CSV table of C-alpha atoms and ligand atoms in Angstrom, one decimal:
chain,number,residue,atom,x,y,z
N,1064,UNK,CA,164.1,-38.5,13.8
N,1065,UNK,CA,166.5,-36.0,15.3
N,1066,UNK,CA,165.2,-33.7,18.1
N,1067,UNK,CA,163.8,-30.2,17.3
N,1068,UNK,CA,166.3,-27.3,17.7
N,1069,UNK,CA,164.2,-24.3,18.8
N,1070,UNK,CA,165.2,-20.8,17.6
N,1071,UNK,CA,165.8,-19.8,21.2
N,1072,UNK,CA,166.0,-21.2,24.7
N,1073,UNK,CA,167.0,-19.0,27.6
N,1074,UNK,CA,169.8,-20.0,30.0
N,1075,UNK,CA,168.7,-19.8,33.6
N,1076,UNK,CA,171.3,-21.7,35.5
N,1077,UNK,CA,172.9,-19.0,37.6
N,1078,UNK,CA,171.4,-17.5,40.8
N,1079,UNK,CA,167.9,-17.1,39.3
N,1080,UNK,CA,166.4,-19.8,41.6
N,1081,UNK,CA,168.2,-18.6,44.7
N,1082,UNK,CA,166.9,-15.0,44.2
N,1083,UNK,CA,163.4,-16.2,43.3
N,1084,UNK,CA,163.3,-18.3,46.4
N,1085,UNK,CA,164.3,-15.2,48.4
N,1086,UNK,CA,161.2,-13.4,46.9
N,1087,UNK,CA,158.9,-16.3,47.9
N,1088,UNK,CA,160.4,-16.8,51.3
N,1089,UNK,CA,160.1,-13.1,52.2
N,1090,UNK,CA,156.8,-12.5,50.5
N,1091,UNK,CA,158.3,-9.6,48.4
N,1092,UNK,CA,156.9,-10.3,45.0
N,1093,UNK,CA,155.5,-7.0,43.8
N,1094,UNK,CA,157.4,-4.0,42.4
N,1095,UNK,CA,158.1,-2.8,45.9
N,1096,UNK,CA,160.6,-5.6,46.5
N,1097,UNK,CA,164.3,-4.8,46.8
N,1098,UNK,CA,165.5,-6.7,43.7
N,1099,UNK,CA,163.8,-4.1,41.5
N,1100,UNK,CA,166.0,-1.3,42.8
N,1101,UNK,CA,169.1,-3.5,42.8
N,1102,UNK,CA,168.5,-4.5,39.2
N,1103,UNK,CA,168.0,-0.8,38.2
N,1104,UNK,CA,171.2,0.3,39.9
N,1105,UNK,CA,173.2,-2.6,38.6
N,1106,UNK,CA,172.2,-2.1,34.9
N,1107,UNK,CA,172.5,1.7,35.1
N,1108,UNK,CA,176.0,1.2,36.5
N,1109,UNK,CA,176.9,-1.4,33.9
N,1110,UNK,CA,175.9,0.9,31.1
N,1111,UNK,CA,177.3,4.0,32.7
N,1112,UNK,CA,174.0,5.9,33.3
N,1113,UNK,CA,172.7,7.7,36.3
N,1114,UNK,CA,169.2,6.4,36.4
N,1115,UNK,CA,167.5,3.1,35.5
N,1116,UNK,CA,163.7,2.6,35.6
N,1117,UNK,CA,162.6,-1.0,35.3
N,1118,UNK,CA,159.4,-1.5,33.4
N,1119,UNK,CA,157.1,-4.4,32.2
N,1120,UNK,CA,158.7,-4.8,28.8
N,1121,UNK,CA,160.8,-3.2,26.1
N,1122,UNK,CA,157.9,-2.0,24.0
N,1123,UNK,CA,156.3,0.0,26.8
N,1124,UNK,CA,159.7,1.4,27.7
N,1125,UNK,CA,159.6,3.1,24.3
N,1126,UNK,CA,156.1,4.4,24.9
N,1127,UNK,CA,157.2,6.0,28.1
N,1128,UNK,CA,160.4,7.4,26.5
N,1129,UNK,CA,158.4,9.2,23.8
N,1130,UNK,CA,155.9,10.7,26.2
N,1131,UNK,CA,158.5,11.6,28.8
N,1132,UNK,CA,160.4,13.6,26.1
N,1133,UNK,CA,157.3,15.6,25.4
N,1134,UNK,CA,156.9,14.3,21.9
N,1135,UNK,CA,153.2,14.5,20.8
N,1136,UNK,CA,150.6,15.6,18.3
N,1137,UNK,CA,152.2,16.5,14.9
N,1138,UNK,CA,155.8,16.0,15.9
N,1139,UNK,CA,158.0,13.9,13.6
N,1140,UNK,CA,160.4,11.2,14.7
N,1141,UNK,CA,162.9,9.6,12.4
N,1142,UNK,CA,163.6,5.9,12.7
N,1143,UNK,CA,164.6,2.9,10.7
N,1144,UNK,CA,161.9,1.2,8.6
N,1145,UNK,CA,163.6,-2.1,9.4
N,1146,UNK,CA,162.6,-2.6,13.0
N,1147,UNK,CA,159.9,-4.1,15.3
N,1148,UNK,CA,156.4,-2.5,15.3
N,1149,UNK,CA,156.9,-1.4,19.0
N,1150,UNK,CA,159.0,1.6,17.8
N,1151,UNK,CA,156.3,2.9,15.5
N,1152,UNK,CA,153.6,2.0,18.1
N,1153,UNK,CA,155.2,4.3,20.7
N,1154,UNK,CA,155.4,7.2,18.2
N,1155,UNK,CA,151.9,6.8,16.8
N,1156,UNK,CA,150.2,6.3,20.2
N,1157,UNK,CA,151.8,9.6,21.3
N,1158,UNK,CA,150.1,11.3,18.3
N,1159,UNK,CA,153.4,11.8,16.5
N,1160,UNK,CA,154.5,10.8,13.0
N,1161,UNK,CA,157.0,8.2,12.1
N,1162,UNK,CA,159.4,9.1,9.3
N,1163,UNK,CA,161.5,6.2,8.1
N,1164,UNK,CA,165.0,5.7,6.5
N,1165,UNK,CA,166.3,2.6,4.7
N,1166,UNK,CA,169.0,0.2,5.9
N,1167,UNK,CA,172.7,0.0,5.3
N,1168,UNK,CA,173.1,-3.1,3.2
N,1169,UNK,CA,176.1,-4.5,5.2
N,1170,UNK,CA,175.1,-3.9,8.8
N,1171,UNK,CA,171.2,-4.0,8.3
N,1172,UNK,CA,171.1,-1.0,10.6
N,1173,UNK,CA,169.6,2.3,9.6
N,1174,UNK,CA,171.6,4.1,6.9
N,1175,UNK,CA,172.6,7.2,8.9
N,1176,UNK,CA,173.5,9.0,5.7
N,1177,UNK,CA,169.8,9.2,4.8
N,1178,UNK,CA,168.7,10.9,8.0
N,1179,UNK,CA,169.5,14.5,7.3
N,1180,UNK,CA,167.4,14.7,4.2
N,1181,UNK,CA,164.4,13.6,6.3
N,1182,UNK,CA,164.7,16.4,8.9
N,1183,UNK,CA,162.0,19.1,8.7
N,1184,UNK,CA,160.8,21.9,11.0
N,1185,UNK,CA,158.5,19.3,12.7
N,1186,UNK,CA,161.3,16.8,13.5
N,1187,UNK,CA,161.6,16.4,17.3
N,1188,UNK,CA,163.7,13.3,17.7
N,1189,UNK,CA,165.7,10.5,16.1
N,1190,UNK,CA,165.0,7.0,17.4
N,1191,UNK,CA,168.0,4.7,16.7
N,1192,UNK,CA,167.5,1.0,16.9
N,1193,UNK,CA,170.5,-1.3,17.0
N,1194,UNK,CA,169.7,-4.3,14.9
N,1195,UNK,CA,170.6,-8.0,15.4
N,1196,UNK,CA,174.1,-7.6,16.8
N,1197,UNK,CA,175.8,-4.6,15.5
N,1198,UNK,CA,175.2,-1.0,16.7
N,1199,UNK,CA,174.1,1.9,14.6
N,1200,UNK,CA,176.9,4.2,13.5
N,1201,UNK,CA,176.3,6.7,16.3
N,1202,UNK,CA,178.8,9.5,15.5
N,1203,UNK,CA,176.9,10.9,12.5
N,1204,UNK,CA,173.6,10.6,14.4
N,1205,UNK,CA,175.0,12.5,17.4
N,1206,UNK,CA,176.3,15.2,15.1
N,1207,UNK,CA,172.8,15.6,13.7
N,1208,UNK,CA,171.0,15.8,17.0
N,1209,UNK,CA,173.5,18.5,18.0
N,1210,UNK,CA,173.2,20.5,14.8
N,1211,UNK,CA,169.4,20.5,14.7
N,1212,UNK,CA,168.6,20.3,18.5
N,1213,UNK,CA,166.9,17.0,18.3
N,1214,UNK,CA,166.2,14.5,21.1
N,1215,UNK,CA,167.7,11.0,20.8
N,1216,UNK,CA,165.9,7.8,21.7
N,1217,UNK,CA,168.1,4.8,21.7
N,1218,UNK,CA,166.4,1.4,21.4
N,1219,UNK,CA,169.1,-0.9,22.8
N,1220,UNK,CA,166.7,-3.9,23.2
N,1221,UNK,CA,169.1,-6.2,21.4
N,1222,UNK,CA,172.4,-4.8,22.6
N,1223,UNK,CA,173.1,-5.8,26.2
N,1224,UNK,CA,176.8,-5.9,26.6
N,1225,UNK,CA,177.5,-4.3,23.1
N,1226,UNK,CA,179.7,-1.2,22.7
N,1227,UNK,CA,180.2,1.5,20.0
N,1228,UNK,CA,183.9,2.6,19.9
N,1229,UNK,CA,184.2,1.1,23.4
N,1230,UNK,CA,181.2,3.0,24.9
N,1231,UNK,CA,178.2,0.9,26.0
N,1232,UNK,CA,175.1,0.8,23.9
N,1233,UNK,CA,172.3,2.2,26.0
N,1234,UNK,CA,174.5,5.2,27.0
N,1235,UNK,CA,173.8,7.3,23.9
N,1236,UNK,CA,170.2,8.4,24.1
N,1237,UNK,CA,168.6,11.2,26.0
N,1238,UNK,CA,166.6,8.1,26.9
N,1239,UNK,CA,167.7,4.6,26.1
N,1240,UNK,CA,165.7,1.4,26.5
N,1241,UNK,CA,166.3,-2.3,26.9
N,1242,UNK,CA,164.1,-5.4,26.7
N,1243,UNK,CA,164.5,-8.6,28.7
N,1244,UNK,CA,162.3,-10.8,26.6
N,1245,UNK,CA,163.6,-14.5,26.8
N,1246,UNK,CA,165.4,-14.2,23.4
N,1247,UNK,CA,167.5,-11.2,24.5
N,1248,UNK,CA,171.0,-11.5,26.0
N,1249,UNK,CA,169.6,-11.2,29.4
N,1250,UNK,CA,166.0,-12.0,30.3
N,1251,UNK,CA,163.4,-11.4,33.1
N,1252,UNK,CA,160.7,-13.4,31.2
N,1253,UNK,CA,159.0,-10.2,30.3
N,1254,UNK,CA,160.6,-6.9,31.2
N,1255,UNK,CA,162.3,-3.7,30.1
N,1256,UNK,CA,164.4,-0.8,31.4
N,1257,UNK,CA,164.6,2.9,30.7
N,1258,UNK,CA,168.0,4.6,31.2
N,1259,UNK,CA,168.8,8.2,31.3
N,1260,UNK,CA,171.2,10.7,32.9
N,1261,UNK,CA,168.6,13.4,33.3
N,1262,UNK,CA,167.0,13.6,36.7
N,1263,UNK,CA,163.9,15.2,35.4
N,1264,UNK,CA,163.4,12.6,32.6
N,1265,UNK,CA,164.0,9.8,35.2
N,1266,UNK,CA,161.3,11.3,37.4
N,1267,UNK,CA,158.9,11.6,34.5
N,1268,UNK,CA,159.5,8.0,33.5
N,1269,UNK,CA,158.9,6.6,37.0
N,1270,UNK,CA,155.8,8.7,37.3
N,1271,UNK,CA,154.5,7.4,33.9
N,1272,UNK,CA,155.4,3.9,35.0
N,1273,UNK,CA,153.2,4.2,38.1
N,1274,UNK,CA,149.9,5.7,36.9
N,1275,UNK,CA,151.2,9.2,37.6
N,1276,UNK,CA,150.4,8.9,41.3
N,1277,UNK,CA,151.5,12.0,43.0
N,1278,UNK,CA,153.8,12.0,46.0
N,1279,UNK,CA,151.7,14.5,48.0
N,1280,UNK,CA,148.2,13.6,47.0
N,1281,UNK,CA,148.4,10.1,45.7
N,1282,UNK,CA,145.0,9.7,44.2
N,1283,UNK,CA,144.8,13.1,42.5
N,1284,UNK,CA,146.2,12.9,39.0
N,1285,UNK,CA,147.6,15.7,36.8
N,1286,UNK,CA,148.5,13.4,34.0
N,1287,UNK,CA,147.6,10.0,32.6
N,1288,UNK,CA,150.2,7.3,33.1
N,1289,UNK,CA,150.3,3.5,32.8
N,1290,UNK,CA,151.0,0.6,35.1
N,1291,UNK,CA,154.3,-0.4,33.7
N,1292,UNK,CA,155.8,-1.8,36.9
N,1293,UNK,CA,158.3,-4.7,36.9
N,1294,UNK,CA,157.7,-7.2,39.7
N,1295,UNK,CA,160.3,-8.3,42.2
N,1296,UNK,CA,160.2,-11.8,40.8
N,1297,UNK,CA,161.2,-10.5,37.3
N,1298,UNK,CA,163.9,-8.3,38.8
N,1299,UNK,CA,165.3,-11.2,40.8
N,1300,UNK,CA,165.8,-13.2,37.5
N,1301,UNK,CA,167.2,-10.1,35.8
N,1302,UNK,CA,169.8,-9.5,38.5
N,1303,UNK,CA,171.0,-13.1,38.3
N,1304,UNK,CA,171.2,-12.8,34.5
N,1305,UNK,CA,173.1,-9.5,34.6
N,1306,UNK,CA,175.8,-11.1,36.8
N,1307,UNK,CA,176.6,-13.3,33.8
N,1308,UNK,CA,176.3,-10.8,31.0
N,1309,UNK,CA,180.0,-10.9,30.0
N,1310,UNK,CA,179.9,-14.7,29.9
N,1311,UNK,CA,176.7,-14.6,27.7
N,1312,UNK,CA,178.3,-12.1,25.3
N,1313,UNK,CA,181.4,-14.3,25.0
N,1314,UNK,CA,179.2,-17.3,24.3
N,1315,UNK,CA,177.3,-15.4,21.6
N,1316,UNK,CA,180.6,-14.4,20.0
N,1317,UNK,CA,181.7,-18.0,19.8
N,1318,UNK,CA,178.3,-19.1,18.4
N,1319,UNK,CA,178.6,-16.5,15.7
N,1320,UNK,CA,182.2,-17.4,14.9
N,1321,UNK,CA,181.3,-21.1,14.6
N,1322,UNK,CA,178.3,-20.5,12.3
N,1323,UNK,CA,180.4,-18.2,10.2
N,1324,UNK,CA,183.2,-20.7,9.8
N,1325,UNK,CA,180.8,-23.5,9.0
N,1326,UNK,CA,178.7,-21.5,6.5
N,1327,UNK,CA,181.6,-19.5,4.9
N,1328,UNK,CA,181.7,-21.6,1.7
N,1329,UNK,CA,177.9,-22.0,1.1
N,1330,UNK,CA,177.2,-20.0,-2.0
N,1331,UNK,CA,174.1,-17.8,-2.2
N,1332,UNK,CA,174.1,-16.8,1.4
N,1333,UNK,CA,174.9,-13.4,2.9
N,1334,UNK,CA,176.2,-13.9,6.5
N,1335,UNK,CA,176.3,-11.3,9.3
N,1336,UNK,CA,179.3,-8.9,9.2
N,1337,UNK,CA,181.6,-10.1,12.0
N,1338,UNK,CA,182.8,-6.6,12.9
N,1339,UNK,CA,182.8,-3.0,11.8
N,1340,UNK,CA,185.4,-0.4,12.7
N,1341,UNK,CA,183.4,0.5,15.8
N,1342,UNK,CA,182.3,-2.8,17.2
N,1343,UNK,CA,182.3,-6.6,17.1
N,1344,UNK,CA,179.1,-8.4,16.2
N,1345,UNK,CA,177.4,-9.8,19.4
N,1346,UNK,CA,175.0,-11.9,17.4
N,1347,UNK,CA,171.8,-11.2,19.2
N,1348,UNK,CA,170.5,-13.4,16.4
N,1349,UNK,CA,172.5,-15.1,13.6
N,1350,UNK,CA,170.8,-13.8,10.5
N,1351,UNK,CA,171.1,-15.1,6.9
N,1352,UNK,CA,170.1,-13.2,3.8
N,1353,UNK,CA,169.4,-15.1,0.5
N,1354,UNK,CA,171.3,-13.6,-2.4
N,1355,UNK,CA,169.7,-13.1,-5.8
N,1356,UNK,CA,170.9,-16.4,-7.2
N,1357,UNK,CA,168.7,-18.3,-4.7
N,1358,UNK,CA,165.4,-18.9,-6.6
N,1359,UNK,CA,163.2,-18.7,-3.5
N,1360,UNK,CA,162.6,-16.4,-0.5
N,1361,UNK,CA,163.1,-16.7,3.2
N,1362,UNK,CA,159.6,-18.3,3.8
N,1363,UNK,CA,160.6,-21.3,1.7
N,1364,UNK,CA,164.1,-21.6,3.3
N,1365,UNK,CA,162.5,-21.6,6.7
N,1366,UNK,CA,160.0,-24.2,5.6
N,1367,UNK,CA,162.8,-26.5,4.4
N,1368,UNK,CA,164.8,-26.0,7.6
N,1369,UNK,CA,161.6,-26.9,9.6
N,1370,UNK,CA,161.7,-30.2,7.7
N,1371,UNK,CA,165.1,-30.8,9.1
N,1372,UNK,CA,163.6,-30.1,12.6
N,1373,UNK,CA,165.2,-26.7,12.9
N,1374,UNK,CA,163.4,-23.6,14.2
N,1375,UNK,CA,163.9,-20.2,12.5
N,1376,UNK,CA,162.3,-16.7,12.5
N,1377,UNK,CA,161.8,-14.3,9.7
N,1378,UNK,CA,163.4,-10.9,9.7
N,1379,UNK,CA,161.4,-7.8,10.7
N,1380,UNK,CA,158.8,-6.6,8.2
N,1381,UNK,CA,159.3,-3.0,7.1
N,1382,UNK,CA,157.3,-0.3,8.9
N,1383,UNK,CA,156.5,1.3,5.5
N,1384,UNK,CA,154.9,-1.9,4.4
N,1385,UNK,CA,152.7,-2.3,7.6
N,1386,UNK,CA,149.0,-2.5,6.8
N,1387,UNK,CA,148.2,-1.0,10.3
N,1388,UNK,CA,150.2,2.1,9.5
N,1389,UNK,CA,148.8,2.5,5.9
N,1390,UNK,CA,145.3,2.4,7.4
N,1391,UNK,CA,146.2,5.4,9.4
N,1392,UNK,CA,147.6,7.2,6.3
N,1393,UNK,CA,151.2,6.7,7.4
N,1394,UNK,CA,154.2,5.8,5.3
N,1395,UNK,CA,152.2,4.9,2.3
N,1396,UNK,CA,154.4,6.0,-0.5
N,1397,UNK,CA,157.8,5.1,0.8
N,1398,UNK,CA,160.5,3.1,-1.0
N,1399,UNK,CA,163.3,1.5,0.9
N,1400,UNK,CA,164.7,-1.2,-1.4
N,1401,UNK,CA,167.4,-2.5,1.0
N,1402,UNK,CA,165.0,-3.1,3.9
N,1403,UNK,CA,162.4,-4.5,1.5
N,1404,UNK,CA,164.9,-7.1,0.3
N,1405,UNK,CA,166.0,-8.0,3.9
N,1406,UNK,CA,162.4,-8.4,5.0
N,1407,UNK,CA,161.7,-10.9,2.1
N,1408,UNK,CA,165.1,-12.7,1.9
N,1409,UNK,CA,166.3,-12.6,5.5
N,1410,UNK,CA,165.6,-15.0,8.5
N,1411,UNK,CA,167.6,-16.2,11.4
N,1412,UNK,CA,168.9,-19.5,12.7
N,1413,UNK,CA,168.7,-20.9,16.2
N,1414,UNK,CA,170.7,-18.3,18.2
N,1415,UNK,CA,169.9,-18.8,21.9
N,1416,UNK,CA,172.3,-19.1,24.8
N,1417,UNK,CA,171.4,-22.8,25.4
N,1418,UNK,CA,172.4,-23.8,21.9
N,1419,UNK,CA,175.3,-26.3,21.9
N,1420,UNK,CA,178.2,-26.6,19.4
N,1421,UNK,CA,176.8,-29.9,18.3
N,1422,UNK,CA,173.4,-28.3,17.5
N,1423,UNK,CA,175.1,-25.5,15.6
N,1424,UNK,CA,176.9,-28.1,13.5
N,1425,UNK,CA,173.6,-29.8,12.8
N,1426,UNK,CA,172.0,-26.5,11.8
N,1427,UNK,CA,174.9,-25.7,9.5
N,1428,UNK,CA,174.8,-29.2,7.8
N,1429,UNK,CA,171.1,-28.7,7.1
N,1430,UNK,CA,171.7,-25.2,5.7
N,1431,UNK,CA,174.4,-26.6,3.5
N,1432,UNK,CA,172.2,-29.4,2.2
N,1433,UNK,CA,169.4,-27.0,1.3
N,1434,UNK,CA,171.5,-24.4,-0.4
N,1435,UNK,CA,173.9,-26.6,-2.2
N,1436,UNK,CA,170.9,-28.0,-4.0
N,1437,UNK,CA,169.4,-24.6,-4.6
N,1438,UNK,CA,172.1,-22.9,-6.7
E,1082,PLP,C1,162.5,-7.1,21.6
E,1082,PLP,C2,162.5,-5.8,21.1
E,1082,PLP,C3,161.7,-4.8,21.5
E,1082,PLP,C4,160.5,-5.1,22.4
E,1082,PLP,O1,160.7,-5.6,23.6
E,1082,PLP,P1,159.6,-6.4,24.4
E,1082,PLP,O2,160.2,-6.6,25.7
E,1082,PLP,O3,159.4,-7.7,23.7
E,1082,PLP,O4,158.4,-5.6,24.4
E,1082,PLP,C5,161.8,-3.5,21.1
E,1082,PLP,N1,162.7,-3.1,20.2
E,1082,PLP,C6,163.6,-4.1,19.7
E,1082,PLP,C7,164.6,-3.6,18.7
E,1082,PLP,C8,163.5,-5.4,20.1
E,1082,PLP,O5,164.3,-6.3,19.6
């Protein structure tokens, strides 16, 4: 039997060990260590932002972003239905209401032409989420935030190193966020970052990150925060990873290119769009969507690939189909046919940075074998 190909394995063969040893040798392992600041400065600089606030993960970065922007009880936030639950969690926990739009069928990102119709007097913000490798078409979104005076939250968790018309993803939001989970382009094991150019927002985010301790009277609190701090150990890994971001992005490009070449003639499969007029796909993950002629859904395709010893993951499940939101009376009567189709017929192949060309070829052979039989 051939060996199992996992859906993701991180690549940690730069200076990660050296920097971690530095933490251990000096005893600086908490969030007070110097790698945290270095990592914040380096990522902010890379993305062209004034402030970076390192946090414990990308989900909580969104929670802090929503609260820091003053979004609360009764406010509405427009976001894609096709995204991770973290986006909705941040909105709902702040007491605000998620309002969703469907996907664009080609890019799988939010269909920005549907946003304006969802804007009401209660709308406070738009939360854009760049999905799977291509950014959201930002120009129309920026025009709307200007026209209606809305805040912009940019979830760039999957977009390290990506650009929109040459401008870095993570530089568009009033607040932008990243995740460093091990399947992202750069990882800290667990981790996240909040980026902004607004000094006041940066201060609010760092206060929320650290239990809203006050500089003057530390243990007297005016507000409730969280402990969202990133440790020096995590930041040490993050800094070593960030040094190699360009290399990682180039590697993802060639992974995507090779998969696309190998799968181009398999009928019944929709492959990721290699580029749009504003960006090249960076293939955070290499997704496949089963066309109508395939008589089964993603769950079955994934099961069959598992029999070939290949790991996969399903696509996101739509927010408007989440039981947890329905139970709260949210998003109950929505219809987003494109996203519903993607959720049922989409999944992704092994896409990690450790994946070899040989493994990619083996995955492509298995996909071909399964889908040549299926049509
Ligand atoms: C990974 C991811 C997150 C969450 O990040 P964690 O660090 O896992 O909490 C948020 N949004 C998107 C779009 C993601 O892909």
